[in-house]
CSV table of C-alpha atoms (C1' of nucleotides) in Angstrom, one decimal:
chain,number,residue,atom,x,y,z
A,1,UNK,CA,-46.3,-91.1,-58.3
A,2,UNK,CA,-50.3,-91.2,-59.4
A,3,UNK,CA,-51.7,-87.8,-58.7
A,4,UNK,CA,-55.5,-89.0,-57.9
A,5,UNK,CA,-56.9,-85.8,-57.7
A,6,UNK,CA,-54.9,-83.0,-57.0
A,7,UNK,CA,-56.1,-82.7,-53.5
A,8,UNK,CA,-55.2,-78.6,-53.4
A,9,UNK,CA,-55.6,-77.6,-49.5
A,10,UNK,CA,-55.6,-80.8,-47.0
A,11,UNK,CA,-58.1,-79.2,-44.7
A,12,UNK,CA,-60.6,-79.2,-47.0
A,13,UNK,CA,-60.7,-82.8,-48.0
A,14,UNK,CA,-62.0,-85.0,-45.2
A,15,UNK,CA,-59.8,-88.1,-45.6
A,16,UNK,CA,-58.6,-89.7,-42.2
A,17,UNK,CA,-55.3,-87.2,-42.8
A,18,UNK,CA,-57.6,-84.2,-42.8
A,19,UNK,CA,-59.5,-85.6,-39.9
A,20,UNK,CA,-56.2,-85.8,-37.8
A,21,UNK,CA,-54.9,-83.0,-38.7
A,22,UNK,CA,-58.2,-81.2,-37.9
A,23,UNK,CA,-58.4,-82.5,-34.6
A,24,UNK,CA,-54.3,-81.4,-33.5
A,25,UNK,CA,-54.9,-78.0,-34.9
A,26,UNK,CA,-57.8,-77.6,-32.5
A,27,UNK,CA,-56.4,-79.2,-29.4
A,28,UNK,CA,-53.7,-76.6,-29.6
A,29,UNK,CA,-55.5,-73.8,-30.4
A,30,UNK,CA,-57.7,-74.5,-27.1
A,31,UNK,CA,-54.0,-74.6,-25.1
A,32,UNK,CA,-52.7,-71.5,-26.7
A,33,UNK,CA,-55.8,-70.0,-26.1
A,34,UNK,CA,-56.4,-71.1,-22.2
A,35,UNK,CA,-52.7,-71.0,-21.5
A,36,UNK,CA,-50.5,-68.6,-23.7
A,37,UNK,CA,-47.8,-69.9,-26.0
A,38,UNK,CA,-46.0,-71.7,-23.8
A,39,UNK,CA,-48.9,-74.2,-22.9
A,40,UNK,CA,-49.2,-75.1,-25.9
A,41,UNK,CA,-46.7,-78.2,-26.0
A,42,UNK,CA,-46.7,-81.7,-28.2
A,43,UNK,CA,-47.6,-83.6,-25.0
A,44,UNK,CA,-50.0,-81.4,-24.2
A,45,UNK,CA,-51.9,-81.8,-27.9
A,46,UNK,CA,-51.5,-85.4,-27.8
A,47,UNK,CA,-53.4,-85.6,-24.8
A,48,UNK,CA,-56.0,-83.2,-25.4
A,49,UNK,CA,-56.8,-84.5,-28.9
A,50,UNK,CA,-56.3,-87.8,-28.5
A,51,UNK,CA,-54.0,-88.4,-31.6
A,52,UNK,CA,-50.8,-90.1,-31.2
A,53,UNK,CA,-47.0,-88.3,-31.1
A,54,UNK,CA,-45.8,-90.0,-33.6
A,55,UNK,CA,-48.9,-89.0,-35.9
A,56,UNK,CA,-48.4,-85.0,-34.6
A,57,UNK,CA,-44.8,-85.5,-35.7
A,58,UNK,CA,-45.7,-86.7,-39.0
A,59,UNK,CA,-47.4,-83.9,-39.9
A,60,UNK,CA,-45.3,-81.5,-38.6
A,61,UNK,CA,-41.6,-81.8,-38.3
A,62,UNK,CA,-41.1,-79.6,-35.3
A,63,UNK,CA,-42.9,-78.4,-32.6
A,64,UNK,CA,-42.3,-74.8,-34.0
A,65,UNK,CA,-43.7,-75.7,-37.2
A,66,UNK,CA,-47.1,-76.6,-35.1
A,67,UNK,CA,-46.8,-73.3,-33.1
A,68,UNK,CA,-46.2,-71.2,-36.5
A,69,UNK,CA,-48.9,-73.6,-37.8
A,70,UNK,CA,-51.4,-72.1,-35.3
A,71,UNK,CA,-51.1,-68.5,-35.8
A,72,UNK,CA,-51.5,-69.1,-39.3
A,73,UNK,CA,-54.6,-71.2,-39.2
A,74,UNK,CA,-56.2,-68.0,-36.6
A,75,UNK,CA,-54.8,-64.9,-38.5
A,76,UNK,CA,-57.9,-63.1,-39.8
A,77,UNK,CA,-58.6,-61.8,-42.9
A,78,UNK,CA,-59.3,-57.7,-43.3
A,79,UNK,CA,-61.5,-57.8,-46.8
A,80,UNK,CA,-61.5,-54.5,-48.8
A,81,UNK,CA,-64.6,-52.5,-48.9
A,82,UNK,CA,-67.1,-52.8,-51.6
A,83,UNK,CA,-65.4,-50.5,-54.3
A,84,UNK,CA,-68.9,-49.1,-55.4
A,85,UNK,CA,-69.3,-47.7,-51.9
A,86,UNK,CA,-68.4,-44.0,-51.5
A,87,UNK,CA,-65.1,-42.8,-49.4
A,88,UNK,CA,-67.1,-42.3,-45.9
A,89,UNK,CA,-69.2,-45.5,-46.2
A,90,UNK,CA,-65.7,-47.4,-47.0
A,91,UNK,CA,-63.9,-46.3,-44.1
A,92,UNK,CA,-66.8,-47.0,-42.0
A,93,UNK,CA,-67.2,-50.9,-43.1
A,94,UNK,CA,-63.3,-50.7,-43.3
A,95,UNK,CA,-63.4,-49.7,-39.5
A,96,UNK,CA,-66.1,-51.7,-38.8
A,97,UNK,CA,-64.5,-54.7,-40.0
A,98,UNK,CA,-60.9,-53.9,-38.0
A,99,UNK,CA,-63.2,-53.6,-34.8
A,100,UNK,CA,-64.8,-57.1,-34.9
A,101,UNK,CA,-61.2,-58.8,-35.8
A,102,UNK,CA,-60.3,-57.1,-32.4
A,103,UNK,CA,-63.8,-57.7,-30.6
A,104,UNK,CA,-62.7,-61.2,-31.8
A,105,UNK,CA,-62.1,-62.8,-28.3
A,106,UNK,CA,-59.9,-65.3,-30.2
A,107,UNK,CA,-57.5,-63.1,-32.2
A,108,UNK,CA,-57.4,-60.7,-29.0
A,109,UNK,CA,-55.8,-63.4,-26.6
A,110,UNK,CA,-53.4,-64.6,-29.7
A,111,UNK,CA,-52.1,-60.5,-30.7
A,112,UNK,CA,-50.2,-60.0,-27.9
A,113,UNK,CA,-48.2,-63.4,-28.0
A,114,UNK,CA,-48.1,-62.5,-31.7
A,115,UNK,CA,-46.8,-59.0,-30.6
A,116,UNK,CA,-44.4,-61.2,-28.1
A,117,UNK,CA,-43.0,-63.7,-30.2
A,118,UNK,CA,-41.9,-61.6,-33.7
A,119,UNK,CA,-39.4,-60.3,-31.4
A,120,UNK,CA,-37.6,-63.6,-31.0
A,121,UNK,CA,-39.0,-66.5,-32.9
A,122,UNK,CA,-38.1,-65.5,-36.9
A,123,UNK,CA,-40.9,-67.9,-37.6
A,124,UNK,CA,-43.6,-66.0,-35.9
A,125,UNK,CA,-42.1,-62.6,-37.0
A,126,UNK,CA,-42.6,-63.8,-40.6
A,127,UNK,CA,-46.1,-64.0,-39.9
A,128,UNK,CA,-46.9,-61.1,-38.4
A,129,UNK,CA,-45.0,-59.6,-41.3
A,130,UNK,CA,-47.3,-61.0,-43.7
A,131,UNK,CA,-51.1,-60.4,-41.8
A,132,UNK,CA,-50.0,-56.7,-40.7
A,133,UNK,CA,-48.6,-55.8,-44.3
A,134,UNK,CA,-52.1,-57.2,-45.6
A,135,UNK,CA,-53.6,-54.9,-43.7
A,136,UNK,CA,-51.9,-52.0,-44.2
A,137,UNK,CA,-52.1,-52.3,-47.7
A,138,UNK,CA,-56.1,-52.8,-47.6
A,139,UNK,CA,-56.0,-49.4,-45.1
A,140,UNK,CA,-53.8,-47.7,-47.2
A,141,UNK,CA,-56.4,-48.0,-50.3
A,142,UNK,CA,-58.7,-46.6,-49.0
A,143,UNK,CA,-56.9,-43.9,-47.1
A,144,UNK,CA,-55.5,-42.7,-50.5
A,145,UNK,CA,-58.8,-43.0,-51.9
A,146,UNK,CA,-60.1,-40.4,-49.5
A,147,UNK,CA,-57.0,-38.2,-50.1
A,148,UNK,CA,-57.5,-38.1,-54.0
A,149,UNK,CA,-61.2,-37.2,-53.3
A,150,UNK,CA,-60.2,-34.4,-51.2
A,151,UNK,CA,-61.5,-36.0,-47.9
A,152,UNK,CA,-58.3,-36.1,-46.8
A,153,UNK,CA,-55.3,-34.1,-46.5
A,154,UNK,CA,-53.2,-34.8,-49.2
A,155,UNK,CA,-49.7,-33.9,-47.5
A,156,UNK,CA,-50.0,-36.4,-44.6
A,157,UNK,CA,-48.3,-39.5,-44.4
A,158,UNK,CA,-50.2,-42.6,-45.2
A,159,UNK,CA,-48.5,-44.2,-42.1
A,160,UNK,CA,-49.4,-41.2,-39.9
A,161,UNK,CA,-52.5,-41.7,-41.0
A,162,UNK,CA,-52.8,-44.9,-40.5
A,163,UNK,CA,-51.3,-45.1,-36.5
A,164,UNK,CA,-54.0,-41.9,-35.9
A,165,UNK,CA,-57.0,-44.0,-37.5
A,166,UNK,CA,-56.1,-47.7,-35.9
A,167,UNK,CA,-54.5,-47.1,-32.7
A,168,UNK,CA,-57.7,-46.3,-31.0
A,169,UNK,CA,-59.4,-49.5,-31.9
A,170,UNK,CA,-55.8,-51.7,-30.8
A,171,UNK,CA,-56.0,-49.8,-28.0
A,172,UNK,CA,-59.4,-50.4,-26.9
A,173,UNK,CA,-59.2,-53.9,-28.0
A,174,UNK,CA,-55.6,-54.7,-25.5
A,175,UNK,CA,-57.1,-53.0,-22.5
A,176,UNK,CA,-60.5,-53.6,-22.6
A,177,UNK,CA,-61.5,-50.2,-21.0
A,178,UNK,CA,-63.7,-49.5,-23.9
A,179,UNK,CA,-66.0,-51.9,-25.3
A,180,UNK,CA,-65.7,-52.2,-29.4
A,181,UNK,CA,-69.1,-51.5,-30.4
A,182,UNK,CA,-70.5,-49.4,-33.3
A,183,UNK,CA,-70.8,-46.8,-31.0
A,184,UNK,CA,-67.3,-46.5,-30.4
A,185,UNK,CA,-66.6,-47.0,-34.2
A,186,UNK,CA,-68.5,-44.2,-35.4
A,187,UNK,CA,-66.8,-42.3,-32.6
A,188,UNK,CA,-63.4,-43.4,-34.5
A,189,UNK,CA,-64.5,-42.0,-37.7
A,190,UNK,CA,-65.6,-39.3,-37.0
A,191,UNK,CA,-62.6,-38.3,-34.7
A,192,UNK,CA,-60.7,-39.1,-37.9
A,193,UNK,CA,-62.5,-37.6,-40.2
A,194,UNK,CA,-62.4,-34.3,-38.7
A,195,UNK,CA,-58.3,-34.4,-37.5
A,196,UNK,CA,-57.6,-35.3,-40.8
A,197,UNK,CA,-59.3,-33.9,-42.7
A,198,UNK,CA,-57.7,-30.6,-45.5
A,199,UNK,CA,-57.2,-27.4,-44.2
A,200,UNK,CA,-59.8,-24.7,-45.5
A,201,UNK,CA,-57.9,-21.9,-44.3
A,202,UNK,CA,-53.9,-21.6,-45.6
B,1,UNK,CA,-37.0,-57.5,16.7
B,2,UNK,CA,-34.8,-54.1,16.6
B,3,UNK,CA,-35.3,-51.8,14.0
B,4,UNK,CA,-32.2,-50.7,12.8
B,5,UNK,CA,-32.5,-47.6,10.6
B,6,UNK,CA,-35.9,-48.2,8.9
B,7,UNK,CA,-34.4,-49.5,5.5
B,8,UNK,CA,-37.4,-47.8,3.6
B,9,UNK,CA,-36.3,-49.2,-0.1
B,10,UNK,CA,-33.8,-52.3,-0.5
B,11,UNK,CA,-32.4,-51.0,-3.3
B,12,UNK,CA,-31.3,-47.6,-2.0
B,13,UNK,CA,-28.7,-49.1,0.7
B,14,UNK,CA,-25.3,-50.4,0.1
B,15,UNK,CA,-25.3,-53.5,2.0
B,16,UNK,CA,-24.1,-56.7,0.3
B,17,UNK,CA,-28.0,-57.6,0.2
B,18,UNK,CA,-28.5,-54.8,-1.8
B,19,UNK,CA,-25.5,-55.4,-3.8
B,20,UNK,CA,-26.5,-59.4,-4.7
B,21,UNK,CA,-30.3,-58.0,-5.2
B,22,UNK,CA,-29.9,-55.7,-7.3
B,23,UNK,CA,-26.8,-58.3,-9.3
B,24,UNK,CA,-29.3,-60.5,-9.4
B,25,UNK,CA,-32.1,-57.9,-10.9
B,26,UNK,CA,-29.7,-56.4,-13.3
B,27,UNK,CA,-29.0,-59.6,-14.9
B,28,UNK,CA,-32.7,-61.0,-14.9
B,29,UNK,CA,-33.6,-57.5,-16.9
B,30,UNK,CA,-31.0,-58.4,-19.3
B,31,UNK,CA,-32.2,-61.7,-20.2
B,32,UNK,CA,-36.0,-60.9,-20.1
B,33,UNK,CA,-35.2,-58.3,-22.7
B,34,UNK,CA,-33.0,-60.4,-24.9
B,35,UNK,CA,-34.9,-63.7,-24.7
B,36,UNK,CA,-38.6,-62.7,-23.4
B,37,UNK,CA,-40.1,-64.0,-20.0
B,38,UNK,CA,-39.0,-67.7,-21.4
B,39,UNK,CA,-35.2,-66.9,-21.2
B,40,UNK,CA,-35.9,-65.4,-17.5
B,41,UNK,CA,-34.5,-68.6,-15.9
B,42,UNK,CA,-33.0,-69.0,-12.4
B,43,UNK,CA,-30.2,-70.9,-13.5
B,44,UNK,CA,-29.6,-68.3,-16.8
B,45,UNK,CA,-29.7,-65.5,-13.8
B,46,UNK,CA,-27.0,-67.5,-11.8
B,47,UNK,CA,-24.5,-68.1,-14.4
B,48,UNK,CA,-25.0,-64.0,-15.4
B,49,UNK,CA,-24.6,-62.6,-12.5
B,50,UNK,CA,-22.5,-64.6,-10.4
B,51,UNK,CA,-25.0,-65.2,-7.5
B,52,UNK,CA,-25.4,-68.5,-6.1
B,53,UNK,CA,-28.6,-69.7,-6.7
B,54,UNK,CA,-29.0,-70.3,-3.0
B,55,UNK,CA,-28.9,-66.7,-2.8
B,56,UNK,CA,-31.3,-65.9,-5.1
B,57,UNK,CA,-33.8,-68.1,-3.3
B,58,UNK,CA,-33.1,-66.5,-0.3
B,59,UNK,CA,-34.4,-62.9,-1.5
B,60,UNK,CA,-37.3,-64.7,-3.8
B,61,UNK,CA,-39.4,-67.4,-2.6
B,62,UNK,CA,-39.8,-68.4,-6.4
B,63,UNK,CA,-39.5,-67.8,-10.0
B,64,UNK,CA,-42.7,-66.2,-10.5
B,65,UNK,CA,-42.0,-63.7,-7.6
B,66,UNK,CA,-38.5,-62.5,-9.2
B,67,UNK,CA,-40.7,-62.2,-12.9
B,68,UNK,CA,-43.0,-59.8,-11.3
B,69,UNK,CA,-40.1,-58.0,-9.4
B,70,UNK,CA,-38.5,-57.3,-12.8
B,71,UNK,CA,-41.7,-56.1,-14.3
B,72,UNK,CA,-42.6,-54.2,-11.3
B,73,UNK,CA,-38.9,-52.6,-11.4
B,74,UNK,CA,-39.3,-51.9,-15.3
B,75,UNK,CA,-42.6,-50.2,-15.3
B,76,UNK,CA,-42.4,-46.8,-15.8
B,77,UNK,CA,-43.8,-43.5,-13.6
B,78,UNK,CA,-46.2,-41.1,-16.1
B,79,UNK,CA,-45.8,-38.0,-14.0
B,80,UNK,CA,-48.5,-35.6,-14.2
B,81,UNK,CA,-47.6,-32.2,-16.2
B,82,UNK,CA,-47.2,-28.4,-14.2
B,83,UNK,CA,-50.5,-27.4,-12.8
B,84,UNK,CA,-49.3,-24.1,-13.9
B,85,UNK,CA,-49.1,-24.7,-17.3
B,86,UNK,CA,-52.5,-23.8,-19.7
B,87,UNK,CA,-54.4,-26.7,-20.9
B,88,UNK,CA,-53.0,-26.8,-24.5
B,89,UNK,CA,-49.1,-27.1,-23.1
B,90,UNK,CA,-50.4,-29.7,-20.4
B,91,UNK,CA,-51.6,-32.1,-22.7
B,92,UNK,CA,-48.5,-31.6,-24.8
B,93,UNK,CA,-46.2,-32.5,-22.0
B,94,UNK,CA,-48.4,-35.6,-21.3
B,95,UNK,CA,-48.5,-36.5,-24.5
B,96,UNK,CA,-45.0,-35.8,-25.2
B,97,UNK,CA,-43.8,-37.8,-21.6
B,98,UNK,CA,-46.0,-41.1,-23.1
B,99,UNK,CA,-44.3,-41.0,-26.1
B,100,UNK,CA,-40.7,-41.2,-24.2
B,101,UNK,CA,-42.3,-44.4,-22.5
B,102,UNK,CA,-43.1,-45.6,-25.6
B,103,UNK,CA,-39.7,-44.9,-27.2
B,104,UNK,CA,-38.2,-46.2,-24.5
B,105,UNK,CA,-36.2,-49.8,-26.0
B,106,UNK,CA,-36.7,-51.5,-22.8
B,107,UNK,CA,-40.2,-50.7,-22.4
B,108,UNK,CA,-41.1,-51.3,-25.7
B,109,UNK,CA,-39.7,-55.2,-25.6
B,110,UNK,CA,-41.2,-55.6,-22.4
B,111,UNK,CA,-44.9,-54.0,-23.1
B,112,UNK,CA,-46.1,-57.0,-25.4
B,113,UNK,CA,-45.1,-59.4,-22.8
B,114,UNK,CA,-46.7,-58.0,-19.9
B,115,UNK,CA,-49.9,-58.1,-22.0
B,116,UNK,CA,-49.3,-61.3,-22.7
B,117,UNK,CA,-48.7,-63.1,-19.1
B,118,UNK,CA,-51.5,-60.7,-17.6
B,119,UNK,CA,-54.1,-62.6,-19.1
B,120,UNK,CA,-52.1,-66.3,-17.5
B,121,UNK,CA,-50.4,-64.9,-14.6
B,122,UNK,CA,-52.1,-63.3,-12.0
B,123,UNK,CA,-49.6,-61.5,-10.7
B,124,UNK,CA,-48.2,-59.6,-13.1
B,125,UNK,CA,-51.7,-59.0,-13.9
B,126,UNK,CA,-52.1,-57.2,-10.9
B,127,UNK,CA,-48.7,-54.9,-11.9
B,128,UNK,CA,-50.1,-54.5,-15.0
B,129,UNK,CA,-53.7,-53.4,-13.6
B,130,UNK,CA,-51.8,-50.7,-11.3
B,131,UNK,CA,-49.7,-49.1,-13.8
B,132,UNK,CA,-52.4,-48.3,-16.5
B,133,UNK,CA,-54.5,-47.3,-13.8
B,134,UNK,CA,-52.3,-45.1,-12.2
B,135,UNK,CA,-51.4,-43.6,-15.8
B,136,UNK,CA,-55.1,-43.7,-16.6
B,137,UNK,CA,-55.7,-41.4,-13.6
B,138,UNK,CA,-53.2,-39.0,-14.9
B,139,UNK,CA,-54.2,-39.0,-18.3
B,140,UNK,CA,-58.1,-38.7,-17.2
B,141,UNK,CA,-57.3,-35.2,-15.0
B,142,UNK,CA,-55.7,-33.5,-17.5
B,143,UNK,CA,-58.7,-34.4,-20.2
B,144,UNK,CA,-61.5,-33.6,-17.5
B,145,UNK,CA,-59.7,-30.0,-17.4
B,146,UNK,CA,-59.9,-29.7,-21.1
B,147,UNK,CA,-63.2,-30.7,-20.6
B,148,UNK,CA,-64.1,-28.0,-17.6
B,149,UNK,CA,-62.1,-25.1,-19.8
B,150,UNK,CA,-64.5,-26.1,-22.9
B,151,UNK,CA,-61.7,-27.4,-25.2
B,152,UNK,CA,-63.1,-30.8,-25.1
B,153,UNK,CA,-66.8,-31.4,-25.7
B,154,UNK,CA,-68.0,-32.0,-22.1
B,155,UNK,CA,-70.6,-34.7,-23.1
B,156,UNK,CA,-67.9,-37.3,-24.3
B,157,UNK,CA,-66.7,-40.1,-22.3
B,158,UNK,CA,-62.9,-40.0,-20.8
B,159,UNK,CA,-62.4,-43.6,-21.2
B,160,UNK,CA,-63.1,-43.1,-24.8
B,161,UNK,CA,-61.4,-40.2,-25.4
B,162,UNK,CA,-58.0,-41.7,-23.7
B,163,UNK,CA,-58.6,-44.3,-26.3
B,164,UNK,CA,-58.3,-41.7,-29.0
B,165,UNK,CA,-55.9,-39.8,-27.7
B,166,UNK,CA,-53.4,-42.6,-26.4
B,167,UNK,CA,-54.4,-45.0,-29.5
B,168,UNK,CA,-52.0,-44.2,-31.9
B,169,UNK,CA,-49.0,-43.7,-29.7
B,170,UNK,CA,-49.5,-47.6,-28.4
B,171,UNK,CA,-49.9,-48.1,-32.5
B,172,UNK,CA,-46.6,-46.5,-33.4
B,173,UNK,CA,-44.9,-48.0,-30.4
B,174,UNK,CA,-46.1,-51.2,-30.8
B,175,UNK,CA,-45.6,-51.4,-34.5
B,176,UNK,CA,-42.6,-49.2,-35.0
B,177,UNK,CA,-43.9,-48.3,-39.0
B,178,UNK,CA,-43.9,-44.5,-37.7
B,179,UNK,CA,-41.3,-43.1,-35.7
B,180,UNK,CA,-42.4,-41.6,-32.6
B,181,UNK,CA,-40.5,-38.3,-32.4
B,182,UNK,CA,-41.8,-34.7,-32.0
B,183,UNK,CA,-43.5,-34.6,-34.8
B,184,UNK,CA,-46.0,-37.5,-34.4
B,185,UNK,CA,-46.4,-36.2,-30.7
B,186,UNK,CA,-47.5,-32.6,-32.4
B,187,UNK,CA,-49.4,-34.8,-34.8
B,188,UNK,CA,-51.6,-36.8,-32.6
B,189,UNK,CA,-52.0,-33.7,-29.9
B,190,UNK,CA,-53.6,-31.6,-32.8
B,191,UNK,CA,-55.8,-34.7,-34.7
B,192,UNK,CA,-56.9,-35.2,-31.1
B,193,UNK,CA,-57.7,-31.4,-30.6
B,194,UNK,CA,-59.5,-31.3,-33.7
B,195,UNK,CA,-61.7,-34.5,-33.2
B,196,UNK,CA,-63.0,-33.9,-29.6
B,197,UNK,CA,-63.7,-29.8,-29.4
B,198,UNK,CA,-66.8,-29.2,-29.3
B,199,UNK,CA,-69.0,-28.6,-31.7
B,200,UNK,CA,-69.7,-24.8,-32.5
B,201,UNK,CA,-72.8,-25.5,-34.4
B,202,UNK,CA,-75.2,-27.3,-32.6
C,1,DC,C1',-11.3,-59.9,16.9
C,2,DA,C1',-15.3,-62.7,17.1
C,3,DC,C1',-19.5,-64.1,15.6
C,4,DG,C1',-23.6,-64.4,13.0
C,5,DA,C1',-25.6,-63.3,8.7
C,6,DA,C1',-25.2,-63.6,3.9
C,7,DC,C1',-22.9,-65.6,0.3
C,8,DA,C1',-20.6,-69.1,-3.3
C,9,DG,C1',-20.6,-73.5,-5.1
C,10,DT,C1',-22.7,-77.5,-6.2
C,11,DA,C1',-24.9,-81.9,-6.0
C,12,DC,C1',-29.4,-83.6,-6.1
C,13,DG,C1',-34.4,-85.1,-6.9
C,14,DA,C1',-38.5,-84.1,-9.4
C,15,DT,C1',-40.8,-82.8,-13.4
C,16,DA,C1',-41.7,-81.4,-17.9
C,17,DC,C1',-40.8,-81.3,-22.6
C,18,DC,C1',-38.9,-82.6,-27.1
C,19,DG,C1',-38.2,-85.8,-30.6
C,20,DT,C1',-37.2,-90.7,-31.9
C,21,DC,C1',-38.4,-95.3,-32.2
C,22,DT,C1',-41.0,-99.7,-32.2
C,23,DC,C1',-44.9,-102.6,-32.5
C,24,DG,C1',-49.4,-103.6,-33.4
C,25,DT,C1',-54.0,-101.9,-35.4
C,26,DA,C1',-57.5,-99.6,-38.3
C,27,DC,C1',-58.7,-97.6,-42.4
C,28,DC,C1',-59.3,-97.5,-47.5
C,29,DA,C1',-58.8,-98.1,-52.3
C,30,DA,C1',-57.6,-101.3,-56.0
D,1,DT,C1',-59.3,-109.8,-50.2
D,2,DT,C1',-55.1,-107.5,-49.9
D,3,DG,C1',-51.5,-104.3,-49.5
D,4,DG,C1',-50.1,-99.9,-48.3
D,5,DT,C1',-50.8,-96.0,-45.6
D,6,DA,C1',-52.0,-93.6,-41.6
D,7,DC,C1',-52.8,-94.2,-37.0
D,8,DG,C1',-52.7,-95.4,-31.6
D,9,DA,C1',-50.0,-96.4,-27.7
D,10,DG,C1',-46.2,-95.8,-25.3
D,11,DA,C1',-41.3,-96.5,-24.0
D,12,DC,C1',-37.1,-94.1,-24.3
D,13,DG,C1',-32.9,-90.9,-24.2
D,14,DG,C1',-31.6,-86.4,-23.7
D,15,DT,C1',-32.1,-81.9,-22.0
D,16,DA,C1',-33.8,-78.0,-19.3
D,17,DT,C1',-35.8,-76.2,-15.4
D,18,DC,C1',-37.3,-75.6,-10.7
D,19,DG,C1',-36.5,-75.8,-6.0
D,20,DT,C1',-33.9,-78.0,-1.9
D,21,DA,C1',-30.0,-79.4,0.8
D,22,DC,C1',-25.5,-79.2,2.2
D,23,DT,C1',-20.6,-77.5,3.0
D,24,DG,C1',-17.4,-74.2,3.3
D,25,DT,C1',-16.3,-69.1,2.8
D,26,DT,C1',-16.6,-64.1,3.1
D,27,DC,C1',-18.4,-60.0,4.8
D,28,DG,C1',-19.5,-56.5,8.1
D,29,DT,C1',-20.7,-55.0,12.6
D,30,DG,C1',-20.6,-55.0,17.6
DNA sequence: CACGAACAGTACGATACCGTCTCGTACCAA
DNA sequence: TTGGTACGAGACGGTATCGTACTGTTCGTG
């Protein structure tokens, strides 16, 4: 049991594993996004990426595995805001930064089989569990930041606050009727700032 | 070719075709809401409801054809508020009668789906294309009124505003972190209010 | 009652998919 | 060079599903 050098995450090496395993993961991300979960099937990857069954089953025991494999390998990543910026300019790269995930023409064709599957594959729910707890938590920062500085009305709940500020950009980003530009983030600001923010008269 | 009595809707008569259709419809609903579109089978609708599957392809020419007749029969009717109410209460009923969609269990499993197979299936695409428009139309009425009494800014754009104002319920429904009772409908009524008057000062 | 339409029951063929297995080959480091 | 590991190719069994075909039965209406 020689450890040669600790090889850390398998994608990032570029052994013939890592090439293999590179070249599944991308086959099936094409058929889950051209076709929807249930096109994406170990027959299907085989032939698209030219690796073998038996290899796809050696790196994953079950096809479920792959499936979970694939949300994981697309979930994006909401990074905090620069903590030297002020409260308005956070929430604007913070809402900035929501608003390309979901212009993201990729992660817009995977949330709703996301929003699909947590209802009946535990796998997947685990998942979604994890990214949208992420999230929350990075929102939630700065929402409280903006609260302690007075920007924000201090009674309201963080998850109110939350639904009020995000919902238009999920919405415009699952119906398409609105496109996702900075226009339209600025808009969502603004529209939050002003329904959310303190009373001045009590 | 006689015509009888003008059936008008299946559904509404008595006959043993209405009985076995809607047998058949019942038990499809079940199974789409406990297992998702995958678990809508014709042989899982047989052995629920009793009806021979040569009866079932006698009312539907195929599988797809009975999935969009259970989505079409699940989608639900925004109806417009009282003309005779004022502007404030009419937005308040609309906002308050989306919410109850949104609340609604069945809806609620079935929503992620049908935004799921609209972007694969073409024709629940088409269902899905004339229920948002149809509620998009209601929606749009009552916020070009707002609009015409001066309680919206009359330079905004409706599409955009029905973003903000119907974001956050999709959020809470979709998400179920905030409970969408009376007091997130008050909630989002008055952020929305506050955002999108127009401006005093100009 | 008589008769046709609608129904139950079921066997069947055709696919599609999953997961296992075997056999031979190509890579890569010691 | 050599040995182990990963890989390619594909057959295979088992299962699930769709859609059709066929036979006999039940319903409801004239």
């Amino acid at each position: 049991m020689r450890r040669q050098e600790s090889p850390g995450t398998l994608s990032e090496m570029n052994t013939r594993v890592a090439r293999t395993h590179a070249a599944v993961m991308d086959a099936a991300i094409e058929l889950l996004l051209e076709g929807g979960p249930d096109a994406l099937t170990v027959d299907g990857v085989v032939a698209r990426s030219g690796v073998a069954k038996s290899t796809v089953y050696r790196h994953w025991a079950t096809r479920d595995d792959l499936v979970a494999d694939v949300f994981e390998h697309l979930a994006p990543q909401l990074d905090p805001p620069d903590p030297s910026l002020d409260f308005d300019e956070s929430l604007r790269t913070l809402v900035q930064r929501l608003a390309d995930i979901l212009a993201d023409d990729h992660w817009r064709r995977v949330l709703p089989a996301l929003m699909m599957l947590k209802m009946h594959h535990g796998d997947v729910a685990q998942i979604e569990e994890r990214i949208s707890s992420e999230q929350i938590d990075v929102c939630g920062d700065v929402l409280r930041r903006g609260m302690a500085e007075g920007r924000i009305a201090a009674d309201a709940d963080v998850q109110t606050l939350l639904a009020l500020l995000t919902g238009p950009l999920l919405m415009a980003g699952l119906t398409s009727v609105v496109p996702i530009d900075k226009v339209f983030v600025d808009r969502v600001v603004d529209h939050f700032l002003a329904g959310a923010r303190p009373r001045t008269t009590d």
